[in-house]
Amino acid sequence: MRLLLAAVVVLPLLGAGAALLPAPPGLRGRGPEQAVLRHGVTVTGAVLAVTVVLALGFDHDRPGTMQAETDIAWIPALGVRVHLGTDGVSLPLLVLTALLTFLCALYSYHRPPEGPRPQAFVALVLLLEAGTLATFAVLDLMLFFLAFETVLIPMYFLIARWGGAGRERAAWKFVLYTLLGSVVMLLGLLLVGLGAEGGPTFDMTALAEDGGRGLTHTTQLVAALAIGIGLAVKTPMWPLHSWLPDAHTAAPTVGSVLLAGVLLKMGTYGFVRIVLPAVPDGVHTLAPYLAAFAVTGIVYGSLACLALALPGSRGDLKRLIAYSSVGHMGFVLLGVATLTRTGVNGALFANIAHGLITGLLFFLVGAVKDRTGTTDLDRLALDGAGERGAGAALYRRAPRLGGLLAFGAVASLGLPGLAGFWGEMLALLGAYRPADGLSRPAYLVFMALAALGTLLTAAYLLVVVRRVCMGTPSAPGTAPAPSATLPDVRGHEFAAWIPLVVLTVLAGLWPALLLGLTDPAVQNLLPGVSR
């Protein structure tokens, strides 16, 4: 098990280096470009296979216990160790990361993004996978910080070199926001590690057992604020979210899928893994403010999406889904801010649900752009001649694509029976009865505002389905304008999207599959919490 977890982290890093080397003559296929794209599929497929074997070998009777641990001294003078391990909190995120990266590589093999050499593209995707997997697998604060920062480089280049209009500005905005947040986060990590009871340590498990006993309340408060700011930028939390819509709009399809499905989870994972157990007193003081920012993001993101979805707004479909992520991640932060087992389990469930559903939506929006040449909602609601009546009308022109887009929309709005429902519901239940010492009336207001956000979410997503899938209604007494048939879902697209559909349904119908992993681990991270 130790070797499997180490292989999960190291394999994509080795694959990234190998992608830059010339392909052996017998493996070039139709050319070096096809060979390196096949290399990407092979390496990410191997990482996924190893991750699945790791999940199957995981002791599901002890999901709260850290398993598959490797603990080796790296920088003894600073107490930094190569400490790897996984439990019920990190294992689902490891599997999600490996799955989404493999599906992105499979999609790119059949439809490479337009841009520079594919060798660099594949190497960057694999480096991004290595950094993300390491973030979820390491148990040392300094290694967590290094892995957290590693993903900035490949994502910057994926946006800046393979993105669309405005890609350079969006890439720089992404890097600057995240770097500034990371500098503040590093100060908080140092405060926690150097002030630990019994001497400096950066070991997350030791700090969780310590529970902040070696830190004064003021130090815990400053550390929680500093680490929280850095994590909130990556989540992203309102008002630190403004880099996200630009990055998603400019990024290639694969970049958007990985950014929404994987990278945003690094911030919320850090809240649960580091902040809650290591500085509990500081978090308790800041929790109401975190909840207030979370529900503001939920309502703000929903209103922004509704404004983009309305006719005449020149709204962009990719930008709309990016703003929807601000709202959905607000539910994750609200669950964390309740400081209850129910809320934190809801946050972890919503994390996985958002990765599956929003990853699927960005795949689908990329397919719509490939077929129609645009993601402008007003243009999608017009036919080729620019006349009202036909619209994109995906139900008629590409019925399977339209059906999948409608499925992604109803899953995103939290339809019962699909994965998006449980995370939001548990976050709301956590807010209904927050942890002891938190103001229940304030959290009831937060719960009401978050519930309003769910109604607004349903409103804008149903408007999108009506305009893109059904088309704009014709004027009374006139026939719809004729519209050309669009290519429907292709074989490689089915292969990349159906796993996300199946898992979204499975998690919705059988939530205990995921909650059975997370709840014992959350109990260990919040030992004094009874509900």
Coordinates of C-alpha atoms in Angstrom, one line a residue:
M1 CA 0.0 0.0 0.0
R2 CA 2.9 2.4 0.7
L3 CA 4.4 1.7 -2.7
L4 CA 1.0 2.2 -4.4
L5 CA 0.5 5.6 -2.8
A6 CA 4.1 6.6 -3.7
A7 CA 3.6 5.4 -7.2
V8 CA 0.4 7.5 -7.5
V9 CA 2.4 10.6 -6.8
V10 CA 5.6 9.7 -8.7
L11 CA 4.3 8.1 -11.9
P12 CA 2.8 11.3 -13.4
L13 CA 6.0 13.2 -12.6
L14 CA 8.1 10.6 -14.4
G15 CA 5.6 10.6 -17.2
A16 CA 5.9 14.4 -17.6
G17 CA 9.6 14.1 -18.0
A18 CA 9.3 11.2 -20.5
A19 CA 6.8 13.3 -22.6
L20 CA 9.5 15.7 -23.5
L21 CA 11.8 12.9 -24.8
P22 CA 11.6 11.6 -28.5
A23 CA 9.3 8.7 -28.8
P24 CA 10.9 5.3 -29.7
P25 CA 10.6 4.5 -33.4
G26 CA 8.2 1.6 -32.9
L27 CA 5.8 3.7 -30.8
R28 CA 5.4 6.8 -33.0
G29 CA 2.2 5.6 -34.8
R30 CA 1.3 8.2 -37.4
G31 CA 3.8 10.7 -36.0
P32 CA 5.4 12.1 -32.9
E33 CA 2.3 14.2 -32.0
Q34 CA 0.1 11.1 -31.9
A35 CA 2.7 9.3 -29.9
V36 CA 2.9 11.8 -27.1
L37 CA -0.8 12.1 -26.9
R38 CA -1.0 8.3 -26.6
H39 CA 1.7 8.6 -23.9
G40 CA -0.5 10.9 -22.0
V41 CA -3.4 8.5 -22.1
T42 CA -1.2 5.6 -21.1
V43 CA 0.4 7.3 -18.1
T44 CA -2.8 8.8 -16.8
G45 CA -4.5 5.5 -17.3
A46 CA -1.8 3.7 -15.3
V47 CA -2.1 6.3 -12.5
L48 CA -5.9 5.8 -12.5
A49 CA -5.4 2.0 -12.3
V50 CA -2.9 2.3 -9.4
T51 CA -5.3 4.7 -7.6
V52 CA -8.2 2.2 -8.0
V53 CA -6.1 -0.6 -6.7
L54 CA -5.1 1.6 -3.8
A55 CA -8.8 2.3 -3.1
L56 CA -9.7 -1.4 -3.3
G57 CA -6.8 -2.2 -0.9
F58 CA -7.9 0.5 1.5
D59 CA -9.2 -0.8 4.8
H60 CA -12.8 0.4 4.7
D61 CA -13.4 -0.7 8.2
R62 CA -10.9 1.9 9.4
P63 CA -11.4 4.9 7.1
G64 CA -10.6 7.3 9.9
T65 CA -7.1 5.9 10.3
M66 CA -4.2 7.1 8.2
Q67 CA -3.2 4.3 5.9
A68 CA -0.5 3.5 3.3
E69 CA 1.9 5.8 5.2
T70 CA 5.5 6.6 4.2
D71 CA 7.5 8.7 6.7
I72 CA 11.1 9.5 5.8
A73 CA 13.3 12.3 7.1
W74 CA 14.0 14.9 4.4
I75 CA 15.4 18.1 6.0
P76 CA 16.1 17.0 9.6
A77 CA 17.3 20.5 10.7
L78 CA 13.8 21.9 9.9
G79 CA 11.8 18.9 10.9
V80 CA 10.5 18.5 7.3
R81 CA 9.7 14.9 6.4
V82 CA 8.5 13.0 3.3
H83 CA 5.3 11.9 5.0
L84 CA 2.6 10.4 2.8
G85 CA -0.7 8.8 3.8
T86 CA -4.4 8.6 3.0
D87 CA -7.7 8.3 4.9
G88 CA -11.4 8.8 4.2
V89 CA -10.9 12.5 3.5
S90 CA -8.2 12.3 0.9
L91 CA -8.9 9.0 -0.8
P92 CA -12.0 10.2 -2.8
L93 CA -10.0 13.3 -3.9
L94 CA -7.1 11.1 -5.1
V95 CA -9.5 8.9 -7.2
L96 CA -11.3 12.0 -8.5
T97 CA -8.1 13.6 -9.6
A98 CA -6.8 10.5 -11.3
L99 CA -10.1 9.9 -13.1
L100 CA -10.6 13.5 -14.4
T101 CA -7.0 13.7 -15.6
F102 CA -7.3 10.4 -17.5
L103 CA -10.6 11.5 -19.1
C104 CA -9.0 14.8 -20.1
A105 CA -6.0 12.9 -21.7
L106 CA -8.5 10.6 -23.5
Y107 CA -10.5 13.5 -24.8
S108 CA -7.3 15.4 -25.9
Y109 CA -6.0 12.3 -27.8
H110 CA -9.0 12.6 -30.2
R111 CA -9.3 16.4 -30.1
P112 CA -5.9 18.0 -29.3
P113 CA -6.2 21.7 -28.3
E114 CA -5.0 24.2 -30.8
G115 CA -1.7 25.7 -29.8
P116 CA 2.0 24.9 -29.5
R117 CA 3.6 21.4 -29.5
P118 CA 1.6 18.7 -27.9
Q119 CA 4.7 17.4 -26.1
A120 CA 4.6 20.4 -23.8
F121 CA 0.9 20.1 -23.4
V122 CA 1.0 16.5 -22.2
A123 CA 4.0 17.2 -19.9
L124 CA 2.1 20.1 -18.3
V125 CA -1.0 18.1 -17.8
L126 CA 1.0 15.3 -16.1
L127 CA 2.9 17.8 -14.0
L128 CA -0.4 19.3 -12.9
E129 CA -1.7 15.8 -12.0
A130 CA 1.5 15.1 -10.0
G131 CA 1.2 18.3 -8.0
T132 CA -2.5 17.8 -7.3
L133 CA -2.1 14.2 -6.2
A134 CA 0.8 15.2 -4.0
T135 CA -1.3 17.9 -2.3
F136 CA -3.9 15.3 -1.3
A137 CA -1.3 12.7 -0.3
V138 CA 1.3 14.6 1.7
L139 CA 1.1 14.9 5.5
D140 CA 3.8 17.6 6.0
L141 CA 2.9 21.3 5.9
M142 CA 6.0 22.3 3.9
L143 CA 5.5 19.5 1.3
F144 CA 1.8 20.5 1.2
F145 CA 2.9 24.1 0.4
L146 CA 5.3 23.0 -2.3
A147 CA 2.8 20.7 -3.9
F148 CA 0.1 23.4 -3.6
E149 CA 2.4 25.8 -5.5
T150 CA 3.6 23.3 -8.1
V151 CA 0.2 23.3 -9.9
L152 CA 0.5 27.1 -10.6
I153 CA 3.2 26.6 -13.3
P154 CA 1.4 24.1 -15.5
M155 CA -2.0 25.8 -15.2
Y156 CA -0.5 29.1 -16.1
F157 CA 1.0 27.8 -19.3
L158 CA -2.1 25.7 -20.2
I159 CA -4.2 28.9 -20.1
A160 CA -1.5 31.3 -21.6
R161 CA -0.4 29.0 -24.5
W162 CA -3.5 26.9 -25.3
G163 CA -6.3 29.2 -24.2
G164 CA -8.6 31.5 -26.1
A165 CA -9.2 35.2 -26.3
G166 CA -7.7 37.1 -23.3
R167 CA -5.6 34.1 -22.3
E168 CA -2.4 36.0 -21.2
R169 CA -4.3 38.4 -19.0
A170 CA -6.3 35.6 -17.4
A171 CA -3.2 33.5 -16.8
W172 CA -1.3 36.4 -15.1
K173 CA -4.4 37.2 -13.0
F174 CA -4.6 33.5 -11.9
V175 CA -0.9 33.4 -10.9
L176 CA -0.8 36.8 -9.1
Y177 CA -3.9 36.1 -7.1
T178 CA -2.8 32.6 -6.1
L179 CA 0.8 33.7 -5.3
L180 CA -0.2 36.5 -3.1
G181 CA -2.5 34.3 -1.2
S182 CA 0.2 31.6 -0.9
V183 CA 2.7 34.1 0.6
V184 CA 0.2 34.8 3.4
M185 CA -0.6 31.1 3.8
L186 CA 3.1 30.3 4.2
L187 CA 3.3 32.7 7.2
G188 CA 0.4 30.9 8.8
L189 CA 1.8 27.5 8.2
L190 CA 5.1 28.6 9.8
L191 CA 3.2 30.0 12.8
V192 CA 1.5 26.6 13.3
G193 CA 4.6 24.4 12.8
L194 CA 7.1 26.4 14.8
G195 CA 4.7 27.0 17.7
A196 CA 3.6 23.4 18.2
E197 CA 3.6 21.9 21.6
G198 CA 6.7 19.8 22.3
G199 CA 8.8 21.6 19.7
P200 CA 8.6 22.6 16.1
T201 CA 7.0 20.1 13.8
F202 CA 5.3 20.3 10.4
D203 CA 3.7 16.9 10.6
M204 CA -0.1 17.2 10.0
T205 CA -1.0 14.2 12.1
A206 CA 1.0 15.4 15.1
L207 CA -0.5 18.9 14.8
A208 CA -4.0 17.4 14.6
E209 CA -3.4 15.4 17.8
D210 CA -1.9 18.5 19.4
G211 CA -5.1 20.5 18.6
G212 CA -3.3 23.8 18.9
R213 CA -2.5 23.4 22.6
G214 CA 1.0 24.9 22.1
L215 CA -0.5 28.1 20.6
T216 CA -2.1 31.0 22.3
H217 CA -5.6 32.1 21.1
T218 CA -4.2 35.1 19.4
T219 CA -1.6 33.0 17.5
Q220 CA -4.3 30.5 16.5
L221 CA -6.5 33.4 15.3
V222 CA -3.7 34.9 13.2
A223 CA -2.6 31.5 11.8
A224 CA -6.2 30.6 10.9
L225 CA -6.7 33.9 9.2
A226 CA -3.4 33.7 7.2
I227 CA -3.8 30.1 6.1
G228 CA -7.5 30.7 5.4
I229 CA -6.8 33.6 3.1
G230 CA -4.4 31.6 1.0
L231 CA -6.8 28.7 0.8
A232 CA -9.8 31.0 0.1
V233 CA -8.1 32.4 -3.0
K234 CA -7.7 28.9 -4.5
T235 CA -11.3 27.8 -3.4
P236 CA -12.3 30.5 -4.5
M237 CA -14.3 32.4 -1.8
W238 CA -16.0 35.7 -2.5
P239 CA -14.5 38.4 -2.8
L240 CA -11.3 36.7 -3.7
H241 CA -12.9 35.0 -6.7
S242 CA -12.4 37.5 -9.5
W243 CA -9.6 35.5 -11.2
L244 CA -11.8 32.5 -11.7
P245 CA -14.3 33.6 -14.4
D246 CA -11.4 35.0 -16.6
A247 CA -9.3 31.9 -16.2
H248 CA -12.2 29.6 -17.1
T249 CA -13.4 31.7 -20.0
A250 CA -9.9 31.8 -21.5
A251 CA -8.7 28.2 -20.7
P252 CA -9.0 25.3 -23.1
T253 CA -11.6 22.7 -22.4
V254 CA -9.2 20.4 -20.6
G255 CA -7.8 23.3 -18.5
S256 CA -11.3 24.3 -17.4
V257 CA -12.2 20.7 -16.5
L258 CA -9.1 20.3 -14.3
L259 CA -9.3 23.8 -12.8
A260 CA -12.9 23.3 -11.7
G261 CA -12.8 19.6 -11.0
V262 CA -9.5 19.3 -9.2
L263 CA -7.7 22.6 -8.4
L264 CA -10.5 24.3 -6.5
K265 CA -10.7 21.3 -4.2
M266 CA -7.2 21.9 -2.9
G267 CA -8.3 25.0 -1.0
T268 CA -11.3 23.4 0.7
Y269 CA -9.2 20.3 1.4
G270 CA -6.7 22.5 3.2
F271 CA -9.4 23.9 5.4
V272 CA -10.5 20.4 6.6
R273 CA -7.1 18.8 6.8
I274 CA -5.0 21.6 8.3
V275 CA -7.1 24.6 9.7
L276 CA -9.9 22.8 11.5
P277 CA -7.7 20.3 13.6
A278 CA -4.6 22.4 14.0
V279 CA -6.0 25.8 15.1
P280 CA -9.5 25.0 16.4
D281 CA -9.8 28.0 18.7
G282 CA -8.9 30.4 15.9
V283 CA -11.3 28.8 13.5
H284 CA -14.1 29.0 16.1
T285 CA -13.7 32.7 16.3
L286 CA -13.5 33.2 12.5
A287 CA -16.3 30.7 11.6
P288 CA -19.2 33.1 11.5
Y289 CA -17.3 35.4 9.2
L290 CA -16.3 32.5 7.0
A291 CA -20.0 31.5 6.8
A292 CA -21.0 35.1 6.0
F293 CA -18.6 35.2 3.1
A294 CA -19.7 31.8 2.0
V295 CA -23.4 32.6 1.7
T296 CA -22.6 36.0 0.1
G297 CA -20.7 34.0 -2.6
I298 CA -23.7 31.6 -3.0
V299 CA -26.1 34.5 -3.6
Y300 CA -23.7 36.6 -5.6
G301 CA -22.6 33.7 -7.8
S302 CA -26.2 32.8 -8.5
L303 CA -27.3 36.4 -9.3
A304 CA -24.3 36.8 -11.6
C305 CA -25.2 33.6 -13.4
L306 CA -28.8 34.7 -13.7
A307 CA -27.7 38.0 -15.2
L308 CA -25.5 36.2 -17.7
A309 CA -28.3 33.8 -18.7
L310 CA -31.0 36.4 -19.5
P311 CA -31.5 37.4 -23.2
G312 CA -29.6 40.4 -24.4
S313 CA -26.9 40.1 -21.7
R314 CA -24.2 38.8 -24.1
G315 CA -23.4 36.2 -21.5
D316 CA -20.8 33.5 -22.1
L317 CA -21.7 30.0 -21.2
K318 CA -18.2 29.1 -19.9
R319 CA -18.2 32.3 -17.8
L320 CA -21.6 31.4 -16.4
I321 CA -20.5 28.0 -15.3
A322 CA -17.4 29.6 -13.7
Y323 CA -19.6 31.9 -11.6
S324 CA -21.7 28.9 -10.7
S325 CA -18.6 27.4 -9.1
V326 CA -18.3 30.4 -6.8
G327 CA -21.8 29.6 -5.6
H328 CA -21.3 25.9 -5.3
M329 CA -18.0 26.2 -3.5
G330 CA -19.8 28.6 -1.1
F331 CA -21.8 25.6 0.1
V332 CA -18.6 23.8 0.8
L333 CA -17.3 26.7 2.8
L334 CA -20.6 27.0 4.7
G335 CA -20.4 23.3 5.6
V336 CA -16.9 23.9 6.9
A337 CA -17.9 27.0 8.8
T338 CA -20.6 25.1 10.8
L339 CA -17.8 23.2 12.6
T340 CA -20.1 20.2 12.8
R341 CA -19.6 16.7 11.6
T342 CA -22.7 17.1 9.5
G343 CA -21.6 20.3 7.8
V344 CA -18.0 19.1 7.2
N345 CA -19.2 15.8 5.7
G346 CA -21.5 17.9 3.5
A347 CA -18.5 20.0 2.4
L348 CA -16.5 16.9 1.5
F349 CA -19.5 15.4 -0.4
A350 CA -20.1 18.7 -2.2
N351 CA -16.4 18.8 -3.1
I352 CA -16.6 15.5 -5.0
A353 CA -20.1 16.3 -6.5
H354 CA -18.9 19.6 -7.8
G355 CA -15.8 18.0 -9.4
L356 CA -18.0 15.4 -11.2
I357 CA -20.8 17.7 -12.3
T358 CA -18.8 20.8 -13.2
G359 CA -16.1 18.7 -15.0
L360 CA -18.9 17.2 -17.1
L361 CA -20.4 20.7 -17.8
F362 CA -17.1 22.1 -19.0
F363 CA -16.6 19.1 -21.3
L364 CA -20.1 19.7 -22.7
V365 CA -19.6 23.4 -23.2
G366 CA -16.4 22.7 -25.0
A367 CA -18.3 20.4 -27.3
V368 CA -20.9 23.0 -28.0
K369 CA -18.2 25.5 -28.9
D370 CA -16.5 23.0 -31.2
R371 CA -19.8 22.5 -33.1
T372 CA -21.2 26.0 -33.1
G373 CA -18.1 28.1 -32.9
T374 CA -19.3 30.1 -29.9
T375 CA -20.3 30.0 -26.2
D376 CA -22.2 33.3 -26.4
L377 CA -25.7 32.6 -25.1
D378 CA -27.3 35.2 -27.3
R379 CA -25.7 33.8 -30.4
L380 CA -26.6 30.2 -29.3
A381 CA -30.2 31.4 -29.1
L382 CA -30.1 32.4 -32.8
D383 CA -30.0 30.3 -35.9
G384 CA -27.3 30.5 -38.5
A385 CA -29.1 33.3 -40.3
G386 CA -29.4 35.3 -37.1
E387 CA -33.2 35.0 -36.9
R388 CA -35.2 34.1 -33.9
G389 CA -36.9 30.8 -33.8
A390 CA -34.4 28.0 -34.1
G391 CA -31.8 28.8 -31.5
A392 CA -29.1 26.2 -30.7
A393 CA -32.0 23.8 -30.1
L394 CA -29.7 20.9 -29.2
Y395 CA -32.7 18.6 -28.5
R396 CA -33.5 18.7 -32.2
R397 CA -30.0 19.3 -33.7
A398 CA -27.9 17.0 -31.5
P399 CA -30.3 15.2 -29.1
R400 CA -27.7 13.2 -27.1
L401 CA -25.6 16.3 -26.5
G402 CA -28.6 18.3 -25.5
G403 CA -29.8 15.6 -23.2
L404 CA -26.3 15.4 -21.5
L405 CA -26.2 19.2 -21.1
A406 CA -29.7 19.1 -19.5
F407 CA -28.6 16.3 -17.2
G408 CA -25.5 18.3 -16.1
A409 CA -27.7 21.3 -15.5
V410 CA -30.3 19.5 -13.3
A411 CA -27.4 17.8 -11.4
S412 CA -25.8 21.2 -10.8
L413 CA -29.0 22.7 -9.4
G414 CA -29.1 19.9 -6.8
L415 CA -31.9 17.6 -8.0
P416 CA -32.7 14.9 -5.4
G417 CA -31.3 11.6 -6.5
L418 CA -28.1 13.1 -8.0
A419 CA -24.8 13.9 -6.3
G420 CA -25.3 17.7 -6.1
F421 CA -28.2 17.3 -3.7
W422 CA -26.5 15.7 -0.7
G423 CA -23.6 18.1 -0.2
E424 CA -25.9 21.2 -0.3
M425 CA -28.5 19.5 2.0
L426 CA -25.9 18.5 4.6
A427 CA -24.3 21.9 4.6
L428 CA -27.8 23.5 5.2
L429 CA -28.5 21.0 8.0
G430 CA -25.1 21.8 9.6
A431 CA -26.1 25.5 9.5
Y432 CA -29.4 24.7 11.1
R433 CA -27.7 23.5 14.3
P434 CA -24.0 24.8 14.3
A435 CA -21.3 23.9 16.7
D436 CA -21.6 24.9 20.4
G437 CA -20.6 28.5 21.0
L438 CA -21.7 29.7 17.5
S439 CA -24.7 32.0 17.2
R440 CA -27.6 29.9 16.0
P441 CA -29.8 32.8 14.9
A442 CA -26.9 34.1 12.7
Y443 CA -26.5 30.6 11.2
L444 CA -30.3 30.4 10.6
V445 CA -30.0 33.5 8.5
F446 CA -27.1 32.0 6.7
M447 CA -29.1 28.9 6.0
A448 CA -32.0 30.9 4.7
L449 CA -29.7 32.9 2.3
A450 CA -28.1 29.7 1.1
A451 CA -31.5 28.2 0.5
L452 CA -32.4 31.3 -1.6
G453 CA -29.2 30.6 -3.5
T454 CA -30.5 27.1 -4.4
L455 CA -33.7 28.7 -5.9
L456 CA -31.6 31.2 -7.9
T457 CA -29.4 28.3 -9.1
A458 CA -32.4 26.5 -10.4
A459 CA -33.7 29.6 -12.1
Y460 CA -30.5 30.4 -14.1
L461 CA -29.8 26.7 -15.1
L462 CA -33.4 26.2 -16.3
V463 CA -33.1 29.4 -18.4
V464 CA -29.8 28.0 -19.9
V465 CA -31.5 24.7 -20.7
R466 CA -34.4 26.5 -22.3
R467 CA -32.3 28.8 -24.4
V468 CA -29.6 26.3 -25.5
C469 CA -31.3 23.0 -25.6
M470 CA -34.9 24.0 -26.6
G471 CA -34.2 27.1 -28.6
T472 CA -35.9 30.5 -28.5
P473 CA -39.7 30.2 -29.2
S474 CA -40.9 31.5 -32.5
A475 CA -43.3 34.4 -32.8
P476 CA -47.0 33.5 -32.8
G477 CA -48.2 32.3 -36.1
T478 CA -44.7 31.7 -37.6
A479 CA -42.9 28.5 -38.2
P480 CA -39.4 27.9 -36.6
A481 CA -36.5 28.8 -38.8
P482 CA -34.8 25.7 -40.3
S483 CA -31.5 24.8 -38.6
A484 CA -28.8 22.5 -39.7
T485 CA -28.1 19.3 -37.8
L486 CA -25.0 19.4 -35.6
P487 CA -22.7 16.4 -35.1
D488 CA -24.0 14.5 -32.1
V489 CA -21.9 12.9 -29.3
R490 CA -19.0 11.0 -30.7
G491 CA -17.5 7.8 -29.4
H492 CA -14.5 9.3 -27.6
E493 CA -16.8 11.9 -26.1
F494 CA -19.1 9.2 -24.7
A495 CA -16.0 7.5 -23.2
A496 CA -14.9 10.7 -21.5
W497 CA -18.3 11.8 -20.2
I498 CA -20.3 8.7 -19.3
P499 CA -18.1 7.8 -16.2
L500 CA -19.0 11.2 -14.8
V501 CA -22.7 10.7 -15.5
V502 CA -22.6 7.2 -13.9
L503 CA -20.7 8.5 -10.8
T504 CA -23.1 11.5 -10.4
V505 CA -26.1 9.1 -10.3
L506 CA -24.3 6.5 -8.1
A507 CA -23.3 9.1 -5.5
G508 CA -26.8 10.6 -5.6
L509 CA -28.6 7.2 -5.1
W510 CA -26.0 5.7 -2.7
P511 CA -24.5 8.6 -0.6
A512 CA -23.3 6.2 2.1
L513 CA -20.6 5.0 -0.4
L514 CA -18.8 8.3 0.2
L515 CA -20.1 9.3 3.6
G516 CA -19.0 6.0 5.0
L517 CA -15.4 7.0 4.1
T518 CA -15.5 10.6 5.2
D519 CA -17.5 10.5 8.5
P520 CA -15.0 8.4 10.6
A521 CA -12.2 10.6 9.3
V522 CA -14.1 13.8 10.2
Q523 CA -14.7 12.4 13.7
N524 CA -10.9 12.0 14.1
L525 CA -10.3 15.6 12.9
L526 CA -13.1 17.0 15.1
P527 CA -12.7 14.9 18.2
G528 CA -14.8 17.1 20.5
V529 CA -17.8 17.4 18.2
S530 CA -20.7 15.1 18.8
R531 CA -22.9 15.8 15.8

